Amino acid sequence: MSNKESNSDNNDLLPISPEALASFQNNREFIINETLHRSLKVDQDVEHHGEKAHEIIKKGLEFTTKMLEAAMSVGEIALLEDELKWAKDRLPHDGVEMGHVLSRFKIYRNVVMETMPAEHGVEVAKYIDEMIKQLQYEL
């Protein structure tokens, strides 16, 4: 996909500062749990999962967090693009629509900005914004 390749070439970000990465790591569990809590309140995004909603969303947030942390550590947007490609191929088998993922990314971003010190949150948000932008482009 040539657009994807050009996005990787043009949108690589610098790795985030060690302080921002440490702040993200220190707040990781809260960010995941708060995003999960807020996501579960969006009935149209989760009701079709039934009793598995909590488990499905939590696993997705944990995976996203690991990939985000890796990408931010090295400044590699391609890692996030690969995650989104995998998500588009795999998640529909679990009944997860990309629109739901987009909604959760936006919630995740809000939680990051509310939780972390502003200067660190802004660094992390740049990466989340890239994920949101890429997913919006694909929808």
C-alpha atoms as an extended CHARMM CRD file, in Angstrom:
* protein
*
       139  EXT
         1         1  MET       CA              0.0000000000        0.0000000000        0.0000000000  PROA      1               0.0000000000
         2         2  SER       CA              1.8490000000        3.0660000000       -1.2000000000  PROA      2               0.0000000000
         3         3  ASN       CA              0.0190000000        5.5320000000        1.0680000000  PROA      3               0.0000000000
         4         4  LYS       CA              0.9930000000        3.5080000000        4.1060000000  PROA      4               0.0000000000
         5         5  GLU       CA              4.6020000000        3.5300000000        2.9890000000  PROA      5               0.0000000000
         6         6  SER       CA              4.5430000000        7.2530000000        2.4480000000  PROA      6               0.0000000000
         7         7  ASN       CA              2.9530000000        7.7840000000        5.8700000000  PROA      7               0.0000000000
         8         8  SER       CA              5.7910000000        5.8410000000        7.4780000000  PROA      8               0.0000000000
         9         9  ASP       CA              8.4060000000        7.8300000000        5.6100000000  PROA      9               0.0000000000
        10        10  ASN       CA              6.8350000000       11.2200000000        6.2970000000  PROA      10              0.0000000000
        11        11  ASN       CA              5.4390000000       10.8120000000        9.7920000000  PROA      11              0.0000000000
        12        12  ASP       CA              8.1560000000        9.1720000000       11.8340000000  PROA      12              0.0000000000
        13        13  LEU       CA              8.2600000000       10.8920000000       15.1760000000  PROA      13              0.0000000000
        14        14  LEU       CA             11.1700000000       11.3020000000       17.4960000000  PROA      14              0.0000000000
        15        15  PRO       CA             11.2350000000        8.8870000000       20.3980000000  PROA      15              0.0000000000
        16        16  ILE       CA              9.5590000000       10.4400000000       23.4090000000  PROA      16              0.0000000000
        17        17  SER       CA             11.6950000000       11.7390000000       26.2540000000  PROA      17              0.0000000000
        18        18  PRO       CA             12.8220000000        9.3050000000       28.9410000000  PROA      18              0.0000000000
        19        19  GLU       CA             10.7330000000       11.2820000000       31.4400000000  PROA      19              0.0000000000
        20        20  ALA       CA              7.5750000000       10.9890000000       29.3330000000  PROA      20              0.0000000000
        21        21  LEU       CA              8.1790000000        7.2780000000       28.7850000000  PROA      21              0.0000000000
        22        22  ALA       CA              8.6630000000        6.7360000000       32.5240000000  PROA      22              0.0000000000
        23        23  SER       CA              5.4870000000        8.6910000000       33.2540000000  PROA      23              0.0000000000
        24        24  PHE       CA              3.5700000000        6.6050000000       30.7190000000  PROA      24              0.0000000000
        25        25  GLN       CA              4.9300000000        3.3860000000       32.2170000000  PROA      25              0.0000000000
        26        26  ASN       CA              4.0960000000        4.5280000000       35.7510000000  PROA      26              0.0000000000
        27        27  ASN       CA              0.5270000000        5.3380000000       34.6960000000  PROA      27              0.0000000000
        28        28  ARG       CA              0.0350000000        2.4170000000       32.2950000000  PROA      28              0.0000000000
        29        29  GLU       CA             -2.2940000000        0.3570000000       34.4960000000  PROA      29              0.0000000000
        30        30  PHE       CA             -4.4560000000        3.3390000000       35.3890000000  PROA      30              0.0000000000
        31        31  ILE       CA             -4.6580000000        4.4080000000       31.7320000000  PROA      31              0.0000000000
        32        32  ILE       CA             -5.7130000000        0.9130000000       30.6630000000  PROA      32              0.0000000000
        33        33  ASN       CA             -8.2510000000        0.5140000000       33.4630000000  PROA      33              0.0000000000
        34        34  GLU       CA             -9.7680000000        3.9690000000       33.0930000000  PROA      34              0.0000000000
        35        35  THR       CA            -10.0230000000        3.5870000000       29.3100000000  PROA      35              0.0000000000
        36        36  LEU       CA            -11.6470000000        0.1890000000       29.8590000000  PROA      36              0.0000000000
        37        37  HSD       CA            -14.1010000000        1.6620000000       32.3740000000  PROA      37              0.0000000000
        38        38  ARG       CA            -15.0920000000        4.4990000000       30.0250000000  PROA      38              0.0000000000
        39        39  SER       CA            -15.2530000000        2.2200000000       26.9760000000  PROA      39              0.0000000000
        40        40  LEU       CA            -17.6250000000       -0.1770000000       28.7130000000  PROA      40              0.0000000000
        41        41  LYS       CA            -20.0540000000        2.7350000000       29.1620000000  PROA      41              0.0000000000
        42        42  VAL       CA            -20.3790000000        3.1750000000       25.3740000000  PROA      42              0.0000000000
        43        43  ASP       CA            -23.1480000000        0.6110000000       24.9160000000  PROA      43              0.0000000000
        44        44  GLN       CA            -23.2330000000        0.6530000000       21.1170000000  PROA      44              0.0000000000
        45        45  ASP       CA            -19.5310000000       -0.2330000000       21.0500000000  PROA      45              0.0000000000
        46        46  VAL       CA            -19.6520000000       -3.1060000000       23.5350000000  PROA      46              0.0000000000
        47        47  GLU       CA            -23.1330000000       -4.5750000000       23.9250000000  PROA      47              0.0000000000
        48        48  HSD       CA            -22.6140000000       -7.0810000000       21.1030000000  PROA      48              0.0000000000
        49        49  HSD       CA            -19.6930000000       -8.5930000000       23.0660000000  PROA      49              0.0000000000
        50        50  GLY       CA            -21.9780000000       -9.5710000000       25.9280000000  PROA      50              0.0000000000
        51        51  GLU       CA            -20.1950000000      -11.0050000000       28.9550000000  PROA      51              0.0000000000
        52        52  LYS       CA            -16.8640000000      -11.0460000000       27.0920000000  PROA      52              0.0000000000
        53        53  ALA       CA            -16.7550000000       -7.2540000000       26.6180000000  PROA      53              0.0000000000
        54        54  HSD       CA            -14.4980000000       -6.6150000000       29.6080000000  PROA      54              0.0000000000
        55        55  GLU       CA            -12.0140000000       -9.3090000000       28.5890000000  PROA      55              0.0000000000
        56        56  ILE       CA            -11.9500000000       -8.3980000000       24.8790000000  PROA      56              0.0000000000
        57        57  ILE       CA            -11.4610000000       -4.6980000000       25.4700000000  PROA      57              0.0000000000
        58        58  LYS       CA             -8.8780000000       -5.1370000000       28.2360000000  PROA      58              0.0000000000
        59        59  LYS       CA             -6.7520000000       -7.4620000000       26.0820000000  PROA      59              0.0000000000
        60        60  GLY       CA             -6.9330000000       -4.9820000000       23.2180000000  PROA      60              0.0000000000
        61        61  LEU       CA             -5.9060000000       -2.0920000000       25.4320000000  PROA      61              0.0000000000
        62        62  GLU       CA             -3.0210000000       -4.0590000000       26.9100000000  PROA      62              0.0000000000
        63        63  PHE       CA             -1.7790000000       -4.9830000000       23.4250000000  PROA      63              0.0000000000
        64        64  THR       CA             -2.1740000000       -1.4070000000       22.2090000000  PROA      64              0.0000000000
        65        65  THR       CA             -0.2550000000       -0.1210000000       25.2190000000  PROA      65              0.0000000000
        66        66  LYS       CA              2.6500000000       -2.4940000000       24.6000000000  PROA      66              0.0000000000
        67        67  MET       CA              2.8550000000       -1.5290000000       20.9290000000  PROA      67              0.0000000000
        68        68  LEU       CA              2.5240000000        2.1630000000       21.7370000000  PROA      68              0.0000000000
        69        69  GLU       CA              5.3020000000        1.9200000000       24.3010000000  PROA      69              0.0000000000
        70        70  ALA       CA              7.5810000000        0.1670000000       21.8250000000  PROA      70              0.0000000000
        71        71  ALA       CA              6.8520000000        2.7080000000       19.0800000000  PROA      71              0.0000000000
        72        72  MET       CA              7.4130000000        5.6700000000       21.4010000000  PROA      72              0.0000000000
        73        73  SER       CA             10.6970000000        4.2060000000       22.6410000000  PROA      73              0.0000000000
        74        74  VAL       CA             12.2140000000        4.1330000000       19.1700000000  PROA      74              0.0000000000
        75        75  GLY       CA             10.1600000000        6.6710000000       17.2040000000  PROA      75              0.0000000000
        76        76  GLU       CA              8.7170000000        4.0820000000       14.8010000000  PROA      76              0.0000000000
        77        77  ILE       CA              5.2560000000        4.8370000000       13.4340000000  PROA      77              0.0000000000
        78        78  ALA       CA              5.5820000000        1.6670000000       11.3350000000  PROA      78              0.0000000000
        79        79  LEU       CA              5.0680000000       -0.4100000000       14.5020000000  PROA      79              0.0000000000
        80        80  LEU       CA              1.6890000000        1.2480000000       14.9980000000  PROA      80              0.0000000000
        81        81  GLU       CA              0.7710000000        0.8390000000       11.3470000000  PROA      81              0.0000000000
        82        82  ASP       CA              1.5640000000       -2.8700000000       11.6220000000  PROA      82              0.0000000000
        83        83  GLU       CA             -0.6540000000       -3.0940000000       14.7140000000  PROA      83              0.0000000000
        84        84  LEU       CA             -3.5280000000       -1.4530000000       12.8500000000  PROA      84              0.0000000000
        85        85  LYS       CA             -3.0750000000       -3.7760000000        9.8840000000  PROA      85              0.0000000000
        86        86  TRP       CA             -3.1700000000       -6.7690000000       12.2110000000  PROA      86              0.0000000000
        87        87  ALA       CA             -6.2390000000       -5.3360000000       13.9730000000  PROA      87              0.0000000000
        88        88  LYS       CA             -8.1300000000       -4.8860000000       10.7010000000  PROA      88              0.0000000000
        89        89  ASP       CA             -7.4180000000       -8.5010000000        9.7630000000  PROA      89              0.0000000000
        90        90  ARG       CA             -7.9590000000      -10.1250000000       13.1560000000  PROA      90              0.0000000000
        91        91  LEU       CA            -10.4580000000       -8.1570000000       15.2240000000  PROA      91              0.0000000000
        92        92  PRO       CA            -13.5210000000       -8.6440000000       13.0090000000  PROA      92              0.0000000000
        93        93  HSD       CA            -13.2530000000      -12.3510000000       13.9190000000  PROA      93              0.0000000000
        94        94  ASP       CA            -13.8580000000      -11.2850000000       17.5370000000  PROA      94              0.0000000000
        95        95  GLY       CA            -16.7680000000       -9.0490000000       16.5540000000  PROA      95              0.0000000000
        96        96  VAL       CA            -14.7400000000       -5.8720000000       16.9940000000  PROA      96              0.0000000000
        97        97  GLU       CA            -15.3870000000       -3.2140000000       14.3740000000  PROA      97              0.0000000000
        98        98  MET       CA            -12.7740000000       -0.6310000000       13.4670000000  PROA      98              0.0000000000
        99        99  GLY       CA            -15.1770000000        2.1520000000       14.4070000000  PROA      99              0.0000000000
       100       100  HSD       CA            -15.2020000000        0.7490000000       17.9400000000  PROA      100             0.0000000000
       101       101  VAL       CA            -11.4090000000        0.6860000000       17.9770000000  PROA      101             0.0000000000
       102       102  LEU       CA            -11.3390000000        4.3180000000       16.8450000000  PROA      102             0.0000000000
       103       103  SER       CA            -13.7180000000        5.2470000000       19.6530000000  PROA      103             0.0000000000
       104       104  ARG       CA            -11.4750000000        3.4950000000       22.1900000000  PROA      104             0.0000000000
       105       105  PHE       CA             -8.3430000000        5.2070000000       20.8440000000  PROA      105             0.0000000000
       106       106  LYS       CA            -10.0260000000        8.5800000000       21.3670000000  PROA      106             0.0000000000
       107       107  ILE       CA            -10.9780000000        7.6320000000       24.9200000000  PROA      107             0.0000000000
       108       108  TYR       CA             -7.4260000000        6.3620000000       25.4990000000  PROA      108             0.0000000000
       109       109  ARG       CA             -6.0090000000        9.6930000000       24.3200000000  PROA      109             0.0000000000
       110       110  ASN       CA             -8.3020000000       11.6220000000       26.6440000000  PROA      110             0.0000000000
       111       111  VAL       CA             -7.2780000000        9.4560000000       29.5950000000  PROA      111             0.0000000000
       112       112  VAL       CA             -3.5880000000        9.9490000000       28.7850000000  PROA      112             0.0000000000
       113       113  MET       CA             -4.0010000000       13.7160000000       28.6450000000  PROA      113             0.0000000000
       114       114  GLU       CA             -5.9810000000       13.7800000000       31.9050000000  PROA      114             0.0000000000
       115       115  THR       CA             -3.6200000000       11.4380000000       33.7480000000  PROA      115             0.0000000000
       116       116  MET       CA             -0.0950000000       12.3960000000       32.7680000000  PROA      116             0.0000000000
       117       117  PRO       CA              1.6700000000       15.7310000000       33.3330000000  PROA      117             0.0000000000
       118       118  ALA       CA              0.7980000000       17.9390000000       30.3600000000  PROA      118             0.0000000000
       119       119  GLU       CA              4.2850000000       18.0550000000       28.8350000000  PROA      119             0.0000000000
       120       120  HSD       CA              4.5110000000       14.2450000000       28.9020000000  PROA      120             0.0000000000
       121       121  GLY       CA              0.9420000000       13.6720000000       27.7850000000  PROA      121             0.0000000000
       122       122  VAL       CA              1.5140000000       15.8050000000       24.6960000000  PROA      122             0.0000000000
       123       123  GLU       CA              4.4690000000       13.6310000000       23.6850000000  PROA      123             0.0000000000
       124       124  VAL       CA              2.4180000000       10.4470000000       24.0430000000  PROA      124             0.0000000000
       125       125  ALA       CA             -0.6330000000       11.9930000000       22.3740000000  PROA      125             0.0000000000
       126       126  LYS       CA              1.3610000000       12.5680000000       19.1670000000  PROA      126             0.0000000000
       127       127  TYR       CA              1.6300000000        8.8080000000       18.7650000000  PROA      127             0.0000000000
       128       128  ILE       CA             -2.0060000000        8.1710000000       19.6250000000  PROA      128             0.0000000000
       129       129  ASP       CA             -2.9880000000       10.8980000000       17.1630000000  PROA      129             0.0000000000
       130       130  GLU       CA             -1.0820000000        9.0370000000       14.4520000000  PROA      130             0.0000000000
       131       131  MET       CA             -3.0310000000        5.8690000000       15.2590000000  PROA      131             0.0000000000
       132       132  ILE       CA             -6.3130000000        7.7880000000       15.1660000000  PROA      132             0.0000000000
       133       133  LYS       CA             -5.3830000000        9.5080000000       11.8960000000  PROA      133             0.0000000000
       134       134  GLN       CA             -4.4000000000        6.2220000000       10.2670000000  PROA      134             0.0000000000
       135       135  LEU       CA             -7.5730000000        4.4860000000       11.3900000000  PROA      135             0.0000000000
       136       136  GLN       CA             -9.7870000000        7.3820000000       10.2800000000  PROA      136             0.0000000000
       137       137  TYR       CA             -8.1210000000        7.2590000000        6.8820000000  PROA      137             0.0000000000
       138       138  GLU       CA             -8.8640000000        3.5420000000        6.5980000000  PROA      138             0.0000000000
       139       139  LEU       CA            -12.5550000000        3.8240000000        7.5750000000  PROA      139             0.0000000000
